XYZ file of C-alpha atoms in Angstrom:
494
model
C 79.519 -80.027 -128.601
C 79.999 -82.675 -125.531
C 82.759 -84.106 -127.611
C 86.287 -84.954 -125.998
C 89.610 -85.835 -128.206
C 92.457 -86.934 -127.312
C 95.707 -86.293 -129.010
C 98.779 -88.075 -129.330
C 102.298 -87.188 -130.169
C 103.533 -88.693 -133.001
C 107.129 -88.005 -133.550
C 107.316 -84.098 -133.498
C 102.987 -83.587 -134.544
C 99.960 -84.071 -132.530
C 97.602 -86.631 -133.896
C 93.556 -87.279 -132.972
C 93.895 -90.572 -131.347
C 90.252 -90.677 -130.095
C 86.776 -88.806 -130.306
C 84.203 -89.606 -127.580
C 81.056 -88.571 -127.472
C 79.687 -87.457 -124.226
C 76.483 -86.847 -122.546
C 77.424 -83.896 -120.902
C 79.101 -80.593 -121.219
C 82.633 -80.734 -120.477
C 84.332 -77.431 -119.003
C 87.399 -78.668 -117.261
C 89.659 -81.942 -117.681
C 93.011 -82.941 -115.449
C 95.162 -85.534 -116.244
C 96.601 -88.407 -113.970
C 100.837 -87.607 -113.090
C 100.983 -91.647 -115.022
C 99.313 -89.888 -118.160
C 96.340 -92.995 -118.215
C 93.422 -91.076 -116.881
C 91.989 -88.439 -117.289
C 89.052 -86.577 -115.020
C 86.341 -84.536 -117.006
C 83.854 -82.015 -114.690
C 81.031 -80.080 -115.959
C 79.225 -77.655 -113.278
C 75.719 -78.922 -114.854
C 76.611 -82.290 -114.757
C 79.400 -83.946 -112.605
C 82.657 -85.393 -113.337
C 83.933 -88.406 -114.758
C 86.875 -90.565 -114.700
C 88.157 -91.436 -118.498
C 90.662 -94.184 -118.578
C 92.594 -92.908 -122.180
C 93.337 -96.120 -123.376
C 89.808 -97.164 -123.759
C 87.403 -95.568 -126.747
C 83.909 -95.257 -124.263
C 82.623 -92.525 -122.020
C 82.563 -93.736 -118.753
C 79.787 -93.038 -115.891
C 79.092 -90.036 -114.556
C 80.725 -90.492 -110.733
C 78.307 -91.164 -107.983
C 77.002 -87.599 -106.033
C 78.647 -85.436 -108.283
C 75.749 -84.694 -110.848
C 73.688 -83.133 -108.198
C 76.102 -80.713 -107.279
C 77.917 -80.377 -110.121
C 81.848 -80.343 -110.237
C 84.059 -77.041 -110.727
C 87.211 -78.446 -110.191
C 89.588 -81.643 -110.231
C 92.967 -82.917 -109.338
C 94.260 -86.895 -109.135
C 96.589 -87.175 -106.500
C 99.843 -87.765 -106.565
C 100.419 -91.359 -106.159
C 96.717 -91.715 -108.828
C 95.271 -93.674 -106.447
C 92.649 -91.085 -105.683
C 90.658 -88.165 -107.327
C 89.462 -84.894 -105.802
C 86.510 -82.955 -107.149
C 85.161 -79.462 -105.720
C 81.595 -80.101 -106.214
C 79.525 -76.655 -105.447
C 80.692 -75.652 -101.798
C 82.734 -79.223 -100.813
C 85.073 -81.005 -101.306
C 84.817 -84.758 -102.599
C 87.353 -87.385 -102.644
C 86.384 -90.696 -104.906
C 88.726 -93.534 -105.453
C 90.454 -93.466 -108.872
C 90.027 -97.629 -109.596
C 86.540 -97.822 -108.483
C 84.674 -94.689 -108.932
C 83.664 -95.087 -105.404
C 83.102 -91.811 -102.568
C 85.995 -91.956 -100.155
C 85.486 -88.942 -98.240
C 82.951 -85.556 -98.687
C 85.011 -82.287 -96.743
C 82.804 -79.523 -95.570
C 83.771 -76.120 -94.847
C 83.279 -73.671 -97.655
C 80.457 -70.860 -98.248
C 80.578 -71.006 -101.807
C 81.701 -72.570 -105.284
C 85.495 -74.750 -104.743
C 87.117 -73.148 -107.651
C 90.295 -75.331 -107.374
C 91.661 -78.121 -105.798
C 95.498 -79.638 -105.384
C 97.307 -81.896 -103.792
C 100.970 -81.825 -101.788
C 103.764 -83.807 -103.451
C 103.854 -86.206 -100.606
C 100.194 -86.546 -100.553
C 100.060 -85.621 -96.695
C 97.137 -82.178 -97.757
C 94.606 -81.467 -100.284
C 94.264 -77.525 -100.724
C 91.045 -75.941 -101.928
C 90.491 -72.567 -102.954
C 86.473 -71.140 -103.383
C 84.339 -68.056 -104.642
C 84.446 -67.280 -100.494
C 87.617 -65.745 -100.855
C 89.713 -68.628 -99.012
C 91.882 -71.128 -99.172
C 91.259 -74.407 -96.941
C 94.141 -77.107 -96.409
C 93.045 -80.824 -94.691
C 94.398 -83.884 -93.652
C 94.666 -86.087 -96.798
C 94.312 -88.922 -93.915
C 91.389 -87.939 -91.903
C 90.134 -85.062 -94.009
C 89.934 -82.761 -91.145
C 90.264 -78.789 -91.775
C 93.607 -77.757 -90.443
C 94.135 -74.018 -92.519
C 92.074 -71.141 -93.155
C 93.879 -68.919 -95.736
C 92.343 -65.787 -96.431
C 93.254 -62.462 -97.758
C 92.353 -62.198 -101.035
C 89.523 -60.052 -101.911
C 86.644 -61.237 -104.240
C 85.935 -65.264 -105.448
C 89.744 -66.977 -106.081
C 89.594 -68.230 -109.331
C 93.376 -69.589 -109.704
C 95.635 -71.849 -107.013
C 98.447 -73.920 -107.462
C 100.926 -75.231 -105.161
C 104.644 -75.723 -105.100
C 106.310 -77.615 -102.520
C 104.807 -76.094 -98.853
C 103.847 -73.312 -100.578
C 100.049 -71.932 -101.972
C 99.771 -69.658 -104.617
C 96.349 -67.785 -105.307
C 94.680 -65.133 -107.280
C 91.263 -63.442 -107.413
C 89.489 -62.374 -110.347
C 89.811 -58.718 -108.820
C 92.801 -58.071 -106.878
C 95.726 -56.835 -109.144
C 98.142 -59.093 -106.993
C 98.502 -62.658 -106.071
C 99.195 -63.959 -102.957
C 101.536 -66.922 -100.926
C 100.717 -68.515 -98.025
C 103.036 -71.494 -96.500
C 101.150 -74.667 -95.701
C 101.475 -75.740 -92.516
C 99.538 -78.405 -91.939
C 98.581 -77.269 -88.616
C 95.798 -74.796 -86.721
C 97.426 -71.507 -85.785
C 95.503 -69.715 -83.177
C 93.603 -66.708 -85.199
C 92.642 -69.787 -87.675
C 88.840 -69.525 -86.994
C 86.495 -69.018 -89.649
C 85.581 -65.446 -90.231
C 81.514 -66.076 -92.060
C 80.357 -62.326 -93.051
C 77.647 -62.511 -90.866
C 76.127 -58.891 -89.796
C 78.540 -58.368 -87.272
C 81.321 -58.607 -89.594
C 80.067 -55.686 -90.928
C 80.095 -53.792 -88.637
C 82.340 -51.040 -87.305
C 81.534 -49.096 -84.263
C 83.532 -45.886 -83.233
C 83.703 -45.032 -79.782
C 84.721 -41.356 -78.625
C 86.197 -40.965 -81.949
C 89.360 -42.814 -81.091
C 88.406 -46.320 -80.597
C 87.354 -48.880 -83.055
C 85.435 -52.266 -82.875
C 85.481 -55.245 -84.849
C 84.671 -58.570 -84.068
C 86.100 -62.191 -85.354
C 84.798 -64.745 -84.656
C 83.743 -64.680 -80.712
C 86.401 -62.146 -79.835
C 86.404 -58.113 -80.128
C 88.865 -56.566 -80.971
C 89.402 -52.386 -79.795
C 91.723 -50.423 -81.444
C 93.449 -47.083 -81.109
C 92.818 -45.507 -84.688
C 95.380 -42.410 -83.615
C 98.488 -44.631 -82.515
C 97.288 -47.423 -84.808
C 98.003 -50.059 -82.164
C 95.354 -53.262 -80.609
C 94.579 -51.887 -77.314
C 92.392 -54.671 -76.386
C 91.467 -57.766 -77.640
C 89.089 -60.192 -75.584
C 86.496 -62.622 -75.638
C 83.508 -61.693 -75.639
C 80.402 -64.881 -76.218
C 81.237 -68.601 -76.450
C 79.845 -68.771 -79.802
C 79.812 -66.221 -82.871
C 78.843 -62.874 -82.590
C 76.419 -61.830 -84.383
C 75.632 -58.196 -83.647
C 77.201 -55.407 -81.964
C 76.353 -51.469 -81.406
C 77.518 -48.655 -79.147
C 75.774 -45.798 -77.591
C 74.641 -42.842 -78.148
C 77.532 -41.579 -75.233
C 80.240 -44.137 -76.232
C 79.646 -45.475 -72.632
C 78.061 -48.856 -73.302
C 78.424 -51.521 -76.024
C 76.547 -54.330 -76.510
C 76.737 -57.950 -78.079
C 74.772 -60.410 -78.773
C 75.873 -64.158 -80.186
C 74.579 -66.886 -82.020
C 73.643 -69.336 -79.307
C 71.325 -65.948 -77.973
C 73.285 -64.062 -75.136
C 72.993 -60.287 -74.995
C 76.407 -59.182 -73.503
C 76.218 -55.220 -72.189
C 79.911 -53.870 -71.650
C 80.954 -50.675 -69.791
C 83.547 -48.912 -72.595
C 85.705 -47.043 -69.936
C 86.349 -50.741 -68.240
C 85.646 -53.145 -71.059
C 83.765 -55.524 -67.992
C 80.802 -57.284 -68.993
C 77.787 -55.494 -66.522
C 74.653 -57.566 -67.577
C 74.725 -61.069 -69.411
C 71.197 -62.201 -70.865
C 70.265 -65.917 -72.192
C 68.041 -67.068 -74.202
C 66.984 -69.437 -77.175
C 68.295 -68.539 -80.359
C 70.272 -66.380 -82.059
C 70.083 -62.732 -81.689
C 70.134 -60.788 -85.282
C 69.711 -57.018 -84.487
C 70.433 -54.713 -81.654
C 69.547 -50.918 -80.975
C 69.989 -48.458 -77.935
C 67.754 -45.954 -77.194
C 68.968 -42.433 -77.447
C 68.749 -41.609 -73.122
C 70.503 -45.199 -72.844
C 67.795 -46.419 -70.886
C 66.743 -49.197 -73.338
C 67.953 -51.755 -75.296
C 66.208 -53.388 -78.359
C 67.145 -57.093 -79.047
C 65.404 -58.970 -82.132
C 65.895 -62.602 -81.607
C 65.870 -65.095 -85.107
C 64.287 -62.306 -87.129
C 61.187 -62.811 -85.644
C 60.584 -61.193 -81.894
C 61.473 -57.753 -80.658
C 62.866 -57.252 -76.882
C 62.499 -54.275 -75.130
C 64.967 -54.729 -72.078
C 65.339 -51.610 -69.174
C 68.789 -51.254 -68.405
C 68.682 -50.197 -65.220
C 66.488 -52.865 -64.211
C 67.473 -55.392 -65.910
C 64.157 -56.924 -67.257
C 62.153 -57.536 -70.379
C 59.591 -54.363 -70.623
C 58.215 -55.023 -73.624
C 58.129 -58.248 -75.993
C 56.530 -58.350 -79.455
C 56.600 -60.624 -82.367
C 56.307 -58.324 -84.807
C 57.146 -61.261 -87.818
C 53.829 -62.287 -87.725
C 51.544 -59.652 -88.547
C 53.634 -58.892 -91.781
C 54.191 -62.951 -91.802
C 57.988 -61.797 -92.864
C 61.374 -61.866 -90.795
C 62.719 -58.559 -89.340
C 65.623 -58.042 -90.940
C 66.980 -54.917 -89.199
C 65.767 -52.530 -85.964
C 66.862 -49.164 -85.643
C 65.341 -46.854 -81.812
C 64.190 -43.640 -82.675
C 63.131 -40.822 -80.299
C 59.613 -40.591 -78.311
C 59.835 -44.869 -78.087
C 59.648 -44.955 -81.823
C 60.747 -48.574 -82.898
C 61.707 -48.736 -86.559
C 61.663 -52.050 -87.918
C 62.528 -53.376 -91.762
C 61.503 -56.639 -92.924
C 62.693 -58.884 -95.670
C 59.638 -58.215 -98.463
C 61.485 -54.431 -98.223
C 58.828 -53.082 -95.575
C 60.242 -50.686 -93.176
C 57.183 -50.216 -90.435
C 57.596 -47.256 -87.195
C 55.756 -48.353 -84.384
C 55.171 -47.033 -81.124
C 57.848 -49.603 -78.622
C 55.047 -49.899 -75.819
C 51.569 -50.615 -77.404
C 53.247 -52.039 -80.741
C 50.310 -49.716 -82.594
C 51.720 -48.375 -86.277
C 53.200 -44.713 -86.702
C 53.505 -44.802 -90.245
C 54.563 -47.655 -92.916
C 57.008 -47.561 -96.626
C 57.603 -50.050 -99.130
C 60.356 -48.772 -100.944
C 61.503 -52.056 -102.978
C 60.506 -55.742 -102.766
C 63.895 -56.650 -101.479
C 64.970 -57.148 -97.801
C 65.843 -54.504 -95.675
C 69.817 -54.749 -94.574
C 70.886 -51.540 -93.115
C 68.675 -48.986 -91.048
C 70.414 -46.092 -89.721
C 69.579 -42.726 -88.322
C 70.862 -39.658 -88.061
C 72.395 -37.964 -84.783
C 69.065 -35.861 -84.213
C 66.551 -38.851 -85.435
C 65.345 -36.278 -88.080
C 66.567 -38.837 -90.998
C 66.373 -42.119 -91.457
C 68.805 -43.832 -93.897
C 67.329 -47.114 -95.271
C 69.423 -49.868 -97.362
C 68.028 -52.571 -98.995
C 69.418 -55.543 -100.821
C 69.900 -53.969 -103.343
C 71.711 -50.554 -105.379
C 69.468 -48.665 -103.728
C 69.563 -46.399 -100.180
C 66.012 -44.608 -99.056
C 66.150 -41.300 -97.074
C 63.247 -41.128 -95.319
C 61.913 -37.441 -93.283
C 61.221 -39.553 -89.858
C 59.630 -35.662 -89.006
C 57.040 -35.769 -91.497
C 57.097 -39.345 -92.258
C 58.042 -38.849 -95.708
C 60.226 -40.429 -98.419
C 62.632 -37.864 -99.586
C 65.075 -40.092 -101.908
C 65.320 -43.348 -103.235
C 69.344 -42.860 -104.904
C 70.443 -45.619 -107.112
C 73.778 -45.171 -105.143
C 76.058 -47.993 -106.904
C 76.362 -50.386 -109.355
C 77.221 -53.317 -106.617
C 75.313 -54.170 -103.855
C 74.684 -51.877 -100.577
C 76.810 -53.084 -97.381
C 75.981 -50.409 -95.549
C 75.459 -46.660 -94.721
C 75.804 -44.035 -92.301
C 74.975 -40.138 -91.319
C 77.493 -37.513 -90.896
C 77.594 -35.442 -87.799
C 74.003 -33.224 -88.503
C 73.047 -35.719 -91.062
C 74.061 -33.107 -93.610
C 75.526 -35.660 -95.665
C 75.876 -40.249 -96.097
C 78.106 -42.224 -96.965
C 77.534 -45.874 -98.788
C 79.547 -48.819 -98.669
C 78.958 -51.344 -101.072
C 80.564 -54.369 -103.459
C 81.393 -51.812 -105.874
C 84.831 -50.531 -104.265
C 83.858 -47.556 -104.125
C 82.963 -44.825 -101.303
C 80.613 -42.465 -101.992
C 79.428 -39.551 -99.745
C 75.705 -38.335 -100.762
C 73.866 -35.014 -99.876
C 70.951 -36.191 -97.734
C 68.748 -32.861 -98.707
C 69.257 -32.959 -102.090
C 70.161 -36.425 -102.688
C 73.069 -35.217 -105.194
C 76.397 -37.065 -104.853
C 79.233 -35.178 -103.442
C 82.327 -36.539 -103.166
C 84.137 -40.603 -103.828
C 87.356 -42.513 -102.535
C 88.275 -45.151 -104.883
C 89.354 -48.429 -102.407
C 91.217 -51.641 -103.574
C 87.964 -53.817 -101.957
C 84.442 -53.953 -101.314
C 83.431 -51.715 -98.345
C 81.572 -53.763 -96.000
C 81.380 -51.026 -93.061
C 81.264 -47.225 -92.758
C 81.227 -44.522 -90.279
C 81.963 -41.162 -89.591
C 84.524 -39.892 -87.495
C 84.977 -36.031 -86.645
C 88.008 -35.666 -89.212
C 86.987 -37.854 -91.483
C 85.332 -41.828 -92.421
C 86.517 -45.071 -91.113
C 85.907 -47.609 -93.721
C 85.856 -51.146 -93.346
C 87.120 -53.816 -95.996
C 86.437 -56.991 -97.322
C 89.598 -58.597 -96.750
C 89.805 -57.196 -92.933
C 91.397 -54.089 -93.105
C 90.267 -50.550 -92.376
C 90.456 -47.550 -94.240
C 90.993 -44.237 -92.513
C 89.841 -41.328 -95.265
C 90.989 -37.968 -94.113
C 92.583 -34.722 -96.460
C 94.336 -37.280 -99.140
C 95.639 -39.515 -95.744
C 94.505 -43.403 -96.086
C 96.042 -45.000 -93.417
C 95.594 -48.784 -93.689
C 95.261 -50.865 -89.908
C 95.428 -54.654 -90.380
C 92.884 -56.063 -88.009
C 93.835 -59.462 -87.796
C 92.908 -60.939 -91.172
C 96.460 -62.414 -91.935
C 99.090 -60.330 -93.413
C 97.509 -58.836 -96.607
C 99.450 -57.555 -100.066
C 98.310 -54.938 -101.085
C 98.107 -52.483 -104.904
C 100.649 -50.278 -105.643
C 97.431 -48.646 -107.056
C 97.436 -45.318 -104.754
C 93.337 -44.882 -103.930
C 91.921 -41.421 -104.120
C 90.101 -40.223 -101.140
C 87.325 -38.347 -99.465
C 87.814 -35.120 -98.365
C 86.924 -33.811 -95.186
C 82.774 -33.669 -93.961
């Protein structure tokens, strides 16, 4: 009803003291630590400062309306205010309504903000699953704190100490504020790459973070390797169909090729922009590179050299979205208006062409023998497609959450989906019947199948081994993570 009141205690009862009427919705209010102010935020309309011992709404504070405000905190001495407005931080002074300072650094809605007792940090916690702590003084970022799974909705602090909890994870979770960069403090966005898994010989896994992979030993559960790999983010990463080569490629558009057995960089490749998708061909001879959704690479590995180039964005006038290398120098390509076109990777010419949905394409994946093509879009929804016949089999409303990714079984008997949903599920690829589940305490990001069982990756960083009722949990580097007591069912054996 846009209406605030303010109470007062009078002897033992609480009394109305005022009513003001307000032009806006008001979700959230925080009171000053000297009990005179009062800050009111609405995520339609902005925040305002309300001095309690006048009777009038005051103004709506400056660059707040168009963002909106979600959160609010005075500091500690009330001599300034900070408001989470969308995905940053702002910092106004109390007296004058003024904008000290804006911080940048979140990917999504700032939930909550605090302050330190002594005033030195402000802590904000956001719908991107972190927490961020900066210099009260300069505002620079000097904590990432991550390791909650799903948006954090609640965060307090108390003393050097952060307390946080999602609006999924049946925990909470501490961190110590530190005021300082530690050295695995980089930001983590969940770019492509970050979805990715690959499993090498059936032993060895790789993740990156940041511009560093990481290789480990899924058997002894130990970081064999860790290295790094581009000067700026990674953005893509596959292995062979041997296990013998791996390749990267980065935001700032280098292709990196590294020889497993060694893990030395054999062939570096520049160029403008940032590389989104990369496939091998099955005889290892090729490599596909799509550069800023638009152009598709062709590169010969033993030479070297560019064979083919084509910008395949502009016949469709959409972005290519994902590129998968299918047998006979078949190039399968899905775009982001949810075509998925086969083309021949010398003369460009069509094979054959599906619209399944009118969402993007995320995940294209085939299976061992190229028979199958798995195709995931941004949606529920995972397309089998008979890459023999160049038919649609199965369009499977696979989960209630969105589709991270998917992946064939040895054969391509069977797939398995990862998705927001927390759950695994393994699906017949014939008969497009469900098989089999493992319930996880995250959203599956990554997938793949080993020969005894599935390595699944996690939102919050960890990965999931599924084998005969065995889930063996390997902390990749996230930060230490707390997790259920909740034991998770799991997949049996494919």
């Amino acid at each position: 009803d846009k209406l605030v009141i303010i109470w007062r205690k009078v002897d033992s009862d609480y009394c109305v003291s005022q009513r003001i009427q307000f032009d806006m919705v008001v979700l959230g209010v925080k009171i000053s630590f000297d009990n005179k102010h009062a800050v009111l935020t609405s995520p339609t309309s902005g925040a305002a400062i309300l001095d309690l011992t006048a009777a009038e709404a005051p103004p709506i504070l400056e660059e707040s309306a168009a963002d909106g405000a979600h959160s609010a905190c005075f500091t500690r001495n009330n001599e300034q205010v900070v408001i989470g407005c969308s995905a940053l931080v702002k910092v106004y002074d109390r007296r004058t309504g003024t904008l000290y300072r804006t911080l940048e650094g979140h990917d999504n809605i700032v939930s909550c903000v605090s302050t330190t007792s002594d005033n030195a940090f402000i802590v904000s916690a956001s719908h991107d699953e972190s927490l961020m702590v900066w210099s009260m003084k300069t505002g620079e970022p000097l904590q990432i704190l991550e390791g909650l799974p799903n948006r954090i909705t609640s965060m307090d602090i108390a003393g050097d100490l952060a307390v946080a909890a999602s609006d999924e994870a049946p925990f909470i979770k501490l961190w110590k504020i530190e005021g300082k960069a530690s050295d695995n403090q980089q930001r983590h966005y969940f770019t492509r790459a970050n979805l990715e898994v690959v499993l090498l010989d059936g032993e060895h896994v790789v993740r990156e973070f940041h511009n560093t992979l990481r290789v480990w030993n899924r058997t002894a559960n130990d970081d064999i390797n860790t290295f790094t790999a581009h000067k700026s983010q990674i953005t893509c990463l596959v292995g062979s169909r041997s296990d013998r080569f791996l390749a990267t490629g980065s935001h700032d558009g280098d292709i990196v090729l590294w020889d497993v057995s060694t893990w030395n960089a054999i062939w570096n490749e520049e160029q403008d922009g940032t590389v989104t998708a990369l496939a091998f061909s099955n005889d290892e001879t090729l490599l596909l590179s799509c550069l800023d959704r638009t152009s598709v690479t062709c590169w010969n590995l033993e030479t070297k050299t560019a064979v083919h180039r084509h910008d395949l964005s502009s016949a469709l006038k959409t972005e290519v979205t994902a590129v998968a290398m299918a047998t006979n120098n078949r190039l399968v390509c899905g775009h982001n208006n949810g075509v998925v076109r086969i083309i021949d990777v010398a003369t460009a010419d069509k094979v054959a062409l599906f619209k399944p949905t009118m969402k993007s394409v995320k995940v294209l994946k085939l299976s061992d023998d190229n028979s199958l093509l798995a195709v995931a879009m941004e949606t529920v929804y995972v397309v089998v497609y008979d890459m023999v016949r160049n038919k649609m089999l199965h369009k499977i409303e696979c989960c209630a959450s969105a589709v991270n990714d998917v992946d064939f079984s040895r054969g391509g008997q069977y797939f398995a989906v990862a998705s927001e949903e927390r759950i695994l599920k393994i699906w017949d690829s014939i008969s497009g019947q469900r098989v089999n589940h493992a319930y996880v305490y995250s959203a599956v990001l990554s997938v793949r199948f080993a020969v005894d069982g599935i390595i699944a990756g996690t939102k919050i960083g960890h990965l999931l081994v599924l084998r005969n009722h065995l889930c063996n949990i390997l902390d990749l580097g996230r930060g230490p993570s707390r997790l259920s007591d909740k034991k998770s069912s799991t997949c049996a054996i494919i």
